PDB file of C-alpha atoms in Angstrom:
ATOM      1  CA  MET A 238     -35.430   4.254  10.605  1.00 43.00           C
ATOM      2  CA  PRO A 239     -33.726   1.265  11.033  1.00 50.00           C
ATOM      3  CA  ARG A 240     -29.796   1.400  11.130  1.00 61.00           C
ATOM      4  CA  GLY A 241     -29.032  -2.288   9.531  1.00 78.00           C
ATOM      5  CA  PRO A 242     -26.801  -2.873   6.628  1.00 82.00           C
ATOM      6  CA  ARG A 243     -29.576  -2.471   4.077  1.00 91.00           C
ATOM      7  CA  THR A 244     -29.892   1.473   5.007  1.00 94.00           C
ATOM      8  CA  ARG A 245     -26.309   1.714   5.078  1.00 94.00           C
ATOM      9  CA  THR A 246     -25.958   0.158   1.775  1.00 94.00           C
ATOM     10  CA  ASN A 247     -28.987   2.100   0.409  1.00 96.00           C
ATOM     11  CA  LEU A 248     -26.983   5.438   1.802  1.00 96.00           C
ATOM     12  CA  LEU A 249     -23.895   4.668  -0.145  1.00 93.00           C
ATOM     13  CA  GLU A 250     -25.975   3.640  -3.446  1.00 92.00           C
ATOM     14  CA  ALA A 251     -27.434   7.143  -3.045  1.00 95.00           C
ATOM     15  CA  THR A 252     -24.381   8.831  -2.674  1.00 91.00           C
ATOM     16  CA  LEU A 253     -22.920   7.286  -6.135  1.00 87.00           C
ATOM     17  CA  VAL A 254     -25.914   8.435  -7.601  1.00 89.00           C
ATOM     18  CA  VAL A 255     -25.708  12.233  -6.453  1.00 91.00           C
ATOM     19  CA  ALA A 256     -22.194  12.388  -6.661  1.00 87.00           C
ATOM     20  CA  ALA A 257     -22.479  11.152 -10.496  1.00 83.00           C
ATOM     21  CA  ARG A 258     -25.198  13.766 -10.903  1.00 88.00           C
ATOM     22  CA  ASP A 259     -24.054  16.928  -9.176  1.00 88.00           C
ATOM     23  CA  GLY A 260     -19.799  15.900  -8.432  1.00 83.00           C
ATOM     24  CA  TYR A 261     -18.895  15.083  -5.163  1.00 78.00           C
ATOM     25  CA  ALA A 262     -17.956  19.049  -4.280  1.00 78.00           C
ATOM     26  CA  ARG A 263     -21.631  19.788  -4.917  1.00 84.00           C
ATOM     27  CA  ALA A 264     -23.397  16.718  -3.679  1.00 89.00           C
ATOM     28  CA  THR A 265     -24.981  17.414  -0.261  1.00 93.00           C
ATOM     29  CA  THR A 266     -25.895  15.343   2.891  1.00 95.00           C
ATOM     30  CA  ARG A 267     -29.629  16.238   1.842  1.00 96.00           C
ATOM     31  CA  ALA A 268     -29.949  15.203  -1.714  1.00 97.00           C
ATOM     32  CA  ILE A 269     -27.913  11.929  -0.480  1.00 96.00           C
ATOM     33  CA  ALA A 270     -30.764  11.548   2.119  1.00 97.00           C
ATOM     34  CA  GLU A 271     -33.692  12.333  -0.443  1.00 97.00           C
ATOM     35  CA  GLN A 272     -32.436   9.891  -2.849  1.00 97.00           C
ATOM     36  CA  ALA A 273     -32.154   7.283  -0.270  1.00 97.00           C
ATOM     37  CA  GLY A 274     -35.561   8.086   1.124  1.00 96.00           C
ATOM     38  CA  VAL A 275     -34.171   8.993   4.364  1.00 96.00           C
ATOM     39  CA  SER A 276     -33.680  11.685   6.886  1.00 96.00           C
ATOM     40  CA  GLU A 277     -30.594  13.798   6.683  1.00 96.00           C
ATOM     41  CA  ALA A 278     -29.976  12.543  10.768  1.00 96.00           C
ATOM     42  CA  THR A 279     -29.902   8.978   9.050  1.00 96.00           C
ATOM     43  CA  ILE A 280     -26.924   9.484   7.518  1.00 96.00           C
ATOM     44  CA  TYR A 281     -24.861  10.335  10.868  1.00 94.00           C
ATOM     45  CA  ARG A 282     -26.538   7.383  12.366  1.00 94.00           C
ATOM     46  CA  HIS A 283     -24.261   5.303  10.129  1.00 94.00           C
ATOM     47  CA  PHE A 284     -20.854   7.485   9.230  1.00 92.00           C
ATOM     48  CA  PRO A 285     -19.493   9.750  11.476  1.00 88.00           C
ATOM     49  CA  ASP A 286     -18.952  12.619   8.896  1.00 85.00           C
ATOM     50  CA  LYS A 287     -19.412  13.477   5.046  1.00 86.00           C
ATOM     51  CA  LEU A 288     -15.939  12.238   4.509  1.00 81.00           C
ATOM     52  CA  ALA A 289     -16.597   8.559   6.207  1.00 84.00           C
ATOM     53  CA  LEU A 290     -19.427   8.461   3.658  1.00 90.00           C
ATOM     54  CA  PHE A 291     -17.701   9.544   0.857  1.00 86.00           C
ATOM     55  CA  GLY A 292     -14.886   7.174   0.984  1.00 80.00           C
ATOM     56  CA  SER A 293     -17.313   4.383   2.072  1.00 85.00           C
ATOM     57  CA  ALA A 294     -19.453   5.081  -1.030  1.00 86.00           C
ATOM     58  CA  VAL A 295     -16.181   4.687  -3.854  1.00 79.00           C
ATOM     59  CA  MET A 296     -15.057   1.581  -1.314  1.00 77.00           C
ATOM     60  CA  HIS A 297     -18.723   0.245  -1.850  1.00 83.00           C
ATOM     61  CA  ALA A 298     -18.221   0.655  -5.916  1.00 79.00           C
ATOM     62  CA  ASN A 299     -15.423  -1.211  -5.896  1.00 79.00           C
ATOM     63  CA  ALA A 300     -16.380  -4.074  -3.424  1.00 81.00           C
ATOM     64  CA  GLN A 301     -14.742  -6.722  -5.376  1.00 81.00           C
ATOM     65  CA  VAL A 302     -11.402  -4.810  -4.785  1.00 84.00           C
ATOM     66  CA  ASP A 303     -11.942  -5.063  -1.263  1.00 83.00           C
ATOM     67  CA  GLU A 304     -12.907  -9.041  -1.185  1.00 88.00           C
ATOM     68  CA  TRP A 305      -9.370  -9.761  -3.298  1.00 90.00           C
ATOM     69  CA  PHE A 306      -7.610  -7.383  -0.579  1.00 91.00           C
ATOM     70  CA  ALA A 307      -8.784  -9.327   2.086  1.00 92.00           C
ATOM     71  CA  GLY A 308      -7.300 -12.234   0.695  1.00 94.00           C
ATOM     72  CA  LEU A 309      -3.503 -10.526   0.295  1.00 95.00           C
ATOM     73  CA  PRO A 310      -1.630 -11.480   3.294  1.00 96.00           C
ATOM     74  CA  ALA A 311      -1.833 -14.843   2.821  1.00 96.00           C
ATOM     75  CA  ARG A 312      -0.546 -14.831  -0.253  1.00 96.00           C
ATOM     76  CA  ALA A 313       2.991 -13.855   1.011  1.00 97.00           C
ATOM     77  CA  GLY A 314       5.551 -16.018  -0.441  1.00 96.00           C
ATOM     78  CA  GLU A 315       3.688 -16.635  -3.535  1.00 95.00           C
ATOM     79  CA  ALA A 316       4.434 -15.493  -7.028  1.00 94.00           C
ATOM     80  CA  SER A 317       6.992 -12.679  -6.431  1.00 93.00           C
ATOM     81  CA  VAL A 318       6.925  -9.446  -4.504  1.00 92.00           C
ATOM     82  CA  GLY A 319       6.632  -7.553  -7.687  1.00 90.00           C
ATOM     83  CA  ASP A 320       4.260  -9.524  -9.313  1.00 92.00           C
ATOM     84  CA  ASN A 321       1.963  -9.395  -6.427  1.00 94.00           C
ATOM     85  CA  LEU A 322       2.372  -5.688  -5.827  1.00 91.00           C
ATOM     86  CA  ARG A 323       1.795  -4.689  -9.625  1.00 89.00           C
ATOM     87  CA  GLU A 324      -1.349  -6.931  -9.281  1.00 90.00           C
ATOM     88  CA  CYS A 325      -2.568  -4.590  -6.032  1.00 89.00           C
ATOM     89  CA  LEU A 326      -1.489  -1.662  -7.713  1.00 86.00           C
ATOM     90  CA  HIS A 327      -3.281  -2.089 -10.841  1.00 83.00           C
ATOM     91  CA  ARG A 328      -6.480  -2.806  -9.088  1.00 85.00           C
ATOM     92  CA  LEU A 329      -6.346   0.043  -6.319  1.00 83.00           C
ATOM     93  CA  ALA A 330      -5.578   2.341  -9.618  1.00 78.00           C
ATOM     94  CA  GLY A 331      -9.503   1.879 -10.683  1.00 72.00           C
ATOM     95  CA  VAL A 332     -10.459   3.014  -7.451  1.00 73.00           C
ATOM     96  CA  LYS A 333      -8.021   5.582  -7.121  1.00 68.00           C
ATOM     97  CA  ALA A 334      -9.373   6.960 -10.445  1.00 66.00           C
ATOM     98  CA  GLU A 335     -12.789   7.194  -9.214  1.00 66.00           C
ATOM     99  CA  ALA A 336     -11.619   8.412  -5.934  1.00 66.00           C
ATOM    100  CA  ILE A 337      -9.729  11.509  -7.826  1.00 66.00           C
ATOM    101  CA  PRO A 338     -13.088  13.966  -7.697  1.00 70.00           C
ATOM    102  CA  LEU A 339     -13.812  13.249  -4.183  1.00 67.00           C
ATOM    103  CA  GLU A 340     -10.166  14.367  -3.394  1.00 67.00           C
ATOM    104  CA  LEU A 341     -10.717  17.216  -5.695  1.00 69.00           C
ATOM    105  CA  ALA A 342     -13.965  17.823  -3.839  1.00 69.00           C
ATOM    106  CA  MET A 343     -12.002  17.578  -0.175  1.00 66.00           C
ATOM    107  CA  LEU A 344     -10.077  21.044  -1.358  1.00 69.00           C
ATOM    108  CA  LEU A 345     -13.222  22.609  -2.360  1.00 73.00           C
ATOM    109  CA  ASP A 346     -16.060  21.581   0.360  1.00 72.00           C
ATOM    110  CA  PRO A 347     -14.898  23.168   3.605  1.00 75.00           C
ATOM    111  CA  GLU A 348     -16.763  20.369   5.609  1.00 72.00           C
ATOM    112  CA  LEU A 349     -14.712  17.727   3.408  1.00 67.00           C
ATOM    113  CA  ALA A 350     -11.441  19.539   4.481  1.00 69.00           C
ATOM    114  CA  ARG A 351     -12.232  19.842   8.088  1.00 72.00           C
ATOM    115  CA  SER A 352     -12.751  16.049   8.198  1.00 68.00           C
ATOM    116  CA  ARG A 353     -10.042  15.172   5.880  1.00 65.00           C
ATOM    117  CA  GLU A 354      -7.546  17.328   8.392  1.00 68.00           C
ATOM    118  CA  GLU A 355      -8.633  15.935  11.402  1.00 67.00           C
ATOM    119  CA  HIS A 356      -8.336  12.460   9.846  1.00 61.00           C
ATOM    120  CA  LEU A 357      -4.328  13.397   8.849  1.00 57.00           C
ATOM    121  CA  VAL A 358      -4.004  14.953  12.675  1.00 54.00           C
ATOM    122  CA  ALA A 359      -5.443  11.680  14.435  1.00 55.00           C
ATOM    123  CA  GLY A 360      -3.299   9.874  12.350  1.00 54.00           C
ATOM    124  CA  ALA A 361      -5.509   7.177  11.633  1.00 60.00           C
ATOM    125  CA  ASP A 362      -4.832   3.784  11.178  1.00 72.00           C
ATOM    126  CA  LEU A 363      -4.976   2.671   7.369  1.00 75.00           C
ATOM    127  CA  THR A 364      -8.027   0.413   6.952  1.00 75.00           C
ATOM    128  CA  GLY A 365      -9.261  -1.737   3.892  1.00 78.00           C
ATOM    129  CA  PRO A 366      -6.983  -2.301   0.978  1.00 84.00           C
ATOM    130  CA  PRO A 367      -4.339  -0.240   2.551  1.00 86.00           C
ATOM    131  CA  ALA A 368      -4.280  -2.098   5.802  1.00 89.00           C
ATOM    132  CA  GLN A 369      -4.294  -5.290   4.083  1.00 93.00           C
ATOM    133  CA  LEU A 370      -1.412  -4.369   1.580  1.00 94.00           C
ATOM    134  CA  GLU A 371       0.677  -3.148   4.997  1.00 95.00           C
ATOM    135  CA  ALA A 372      -0.310  -6.550   6.289  1.00 96.00           C
ATOM    136  CA  TYR A 373       1.080  -8.781   3.285  1.00 97.00           C
ATOM    137  CA  LEU A 374       4.010  -6.335   3.516  1.00 96.00           C
ATOM    138  CA  ALA A 375       4.910  -7.684   6.764  1.00 97.00           C
ATOM    139  CA  ALA A 376       4.300 -10.670   5.891  1.00 98.00           C
ATOM    140  CA  GLU A 377       6.517 -10.561   3.052  1.00 96.00           C
ATOM    141  CA  ARG A 378       9.408  -9.452   5.180  1.00 96.00           C
ATOM    142  CA  SER A 379       8.972 -11.838   7.615  1.00 97.00           C
ATOM    143  CA  LEU A 380       9.200 -14.374   5.084  1.00 97.00           C
ATOM    144  CA  GLY A 381      12.740 -12.347   4.217  1.00 95.00           C
ATOM    145  CA  ARG A 382      11.193 -11.805   0.673  1.00 94.00           C
ATOM    146  CA  LEU A 383      12.062  -8.025   1.497  1.00 91.00           C
ATOM    147  CA  ARG A 384      14.544  -6.119   3.000  1.00 90.00           C
ATOM    148  CA  GLY A 385      14.321  -6.712   7.056  1.00 92.00           C
ATOM    149  CA  ASP A 386      14.622  -2.860   7.552  1.00 91.00           C
ATOM    150  CA  VAL A 387      11.558  -2.179   5.342  1.00 91.00           C
ATOM    151  CA  ASP A 388       8.963  -0.439   7.244  1.00 94.00           C
ATOM    152  CA  PRO A 389       5.478  -2.247   6.029  1.00 95.00           C
ATOM    153  CA  ARG A 390       3.653   1.164   6.612  1.00 92.00           C
ATOM    154  CA  THR A 391       5.897   3.762   4.961  1.00 91.00           C
ATOM    155  CA  ALA A 392       6.425   1.087   2.025  1.00 91.00           C
ATOM    156  CA  THR A 393       2.565   1.024   1.662  1.00 90.00           C
ATOM    157  CA  LEU A 394       2.340   4.737   1.972  1.00 86.00           C
ATOM    158  CA  ALA A 395       5.482   5.356  -1.101  1.00 86.00           C
ATOM    159  CA  LEU A 396       3.008   2.654  -3.147  1.00 86.00           C
ATOM    160  CA  LEU A 397       0.159   4.248  -2.454  1.00 82.00           C
ATOM    161  CA  ALA A 398       1.273   7.974  -3.582  1.00 80.00           C
ATOM    162  CA  THR A 399       2.538   6.085  -6.937  1.00 78.00           C
ATOM    163  CA  LEU A 400      -1.279   5.636  -7.899  1.00 73.00           C
ATOM    164  CA  PHE A 401      -2.181   9.450  -7.564  1.00 67.00           C
ATOM    165  CA  THR A 402       0.644  10.159  -9.746  1.00 68.00           C
ATOM    166  CA  ALA A 403      -0.143   7.652 -12.532  1.00 68.00           C
ATOM    167  CA  ALA A 404      -4.102   8.057 -11.842  1.00 63.00           C
ATOM    168  CA  ILE A 405      -3.508  11.896 -13.016  1.00 64.00           C
ATOM    169  CA  GLY A 406      -1.509  10.862 -15.866  1.00 68.00           C
ATOM    170  CA  ALA A 407       1.420  12.628 -14.882  1.00 66.00           C
ATOM    171  CA  GLY A 408       4.712  10.989 -14.615  1.00 70.00           C
ATOM    172  CA  PRO A 409       5.628   7.200 -14.618  1.00 75.00           C
ATOM    173  CA  THR A 410       3.483   4.546 -14.572  1.00 78.00           C
ATOM    174  CA  VAL A 411       2.294   1.813 -12.121  1.00 77.00           C
ATOM    175  CA  ASP A 412       4.876  -0.911 -13.412  1.00 82.00           C
ATOM    176  CA  ASP A 413       7.597   1.721 -13.398  1.00 81.00           C
ATOM    177  CA  CYS A 414       7.119   2.769  -9.831  1.00 78.00           C
ATOM    178  CA  VAL A 415       6.642  -0.708  -8.606  1.00 79.00           C
ATOM    179  CA  GLU A 416       9.526  -1.961 -10.408  1.00 81.00           C
ATOM    180  CA  LEU A 417      11.447   0.812  -9.113  1.00 78.00           C
ATOM    181  CA  LEU A 418      10.354   0.427  -5.185  1.00 78.00           C
ATOM    182  CA  VAL A 419      10.558  -3.397  -5.448  1.00 78.00           C
ATOM    183  CA  HIS A 420      14.114  -3.340  -5.980  1.00 78.00           C
ATOM    184  CA  GLY A 421      14.743  -0.974  -3.304  1.00 73.00           C
ATOM    185  CA  MET A 422      13.037  -3.323  -0.526  1.00 67.00           C
ATOM    186  CA  LEU A 423      14.546  -6.620  -1.831  1.00 66.00           C
ATOM    187  CA  PRO A 424      17.043  -8.319   0.031  1.00 72.00           C
ATOM    188  CA  PRO A 425      20.570  -8.297  -1.470  1.00 74.00           C
ATOM    189  CA  GLU A 426      21.193 -11.304  -3.102  1.00 70.00           C
TER     190      GLU A 426
END
């Protein structure tokens, strides 16, 4: 079976179909392989584990968000930091809403939970939009538009943590969180 981009895309699309039909917690790699018309082993030629497959499928469904974030670091110095971060988090909020079922499945599926733990223990680097957000914050800091002692990674993780709370409807809105966090990161006037 070819390992090209079309096979990978078929796997991602099949994952979305199976997850929509069965839920992430009950979506098996066997069902995904059948939906894609490939062997189950083909999945593991493209993805190291089920968590990577599911995470990639969520991002595949939100490719326009990924494209927008690719240009984010270059936007440093444009508009206000608050406006840029609000735009970031609103774009990510849509992805987060789709990812919540996956996150809940991680609590129920032993394979997903194990894979998640391995990623957390390994201290995996940020990738995709979160990595671009981190690079954007680093660029804003280097321009003096954020305090010099702001750690871009910590700030990124704090901003991303607000999404879960906002996505489940508990607590403050994304805009409220951005306002609070931005005021804490801006240099004194």
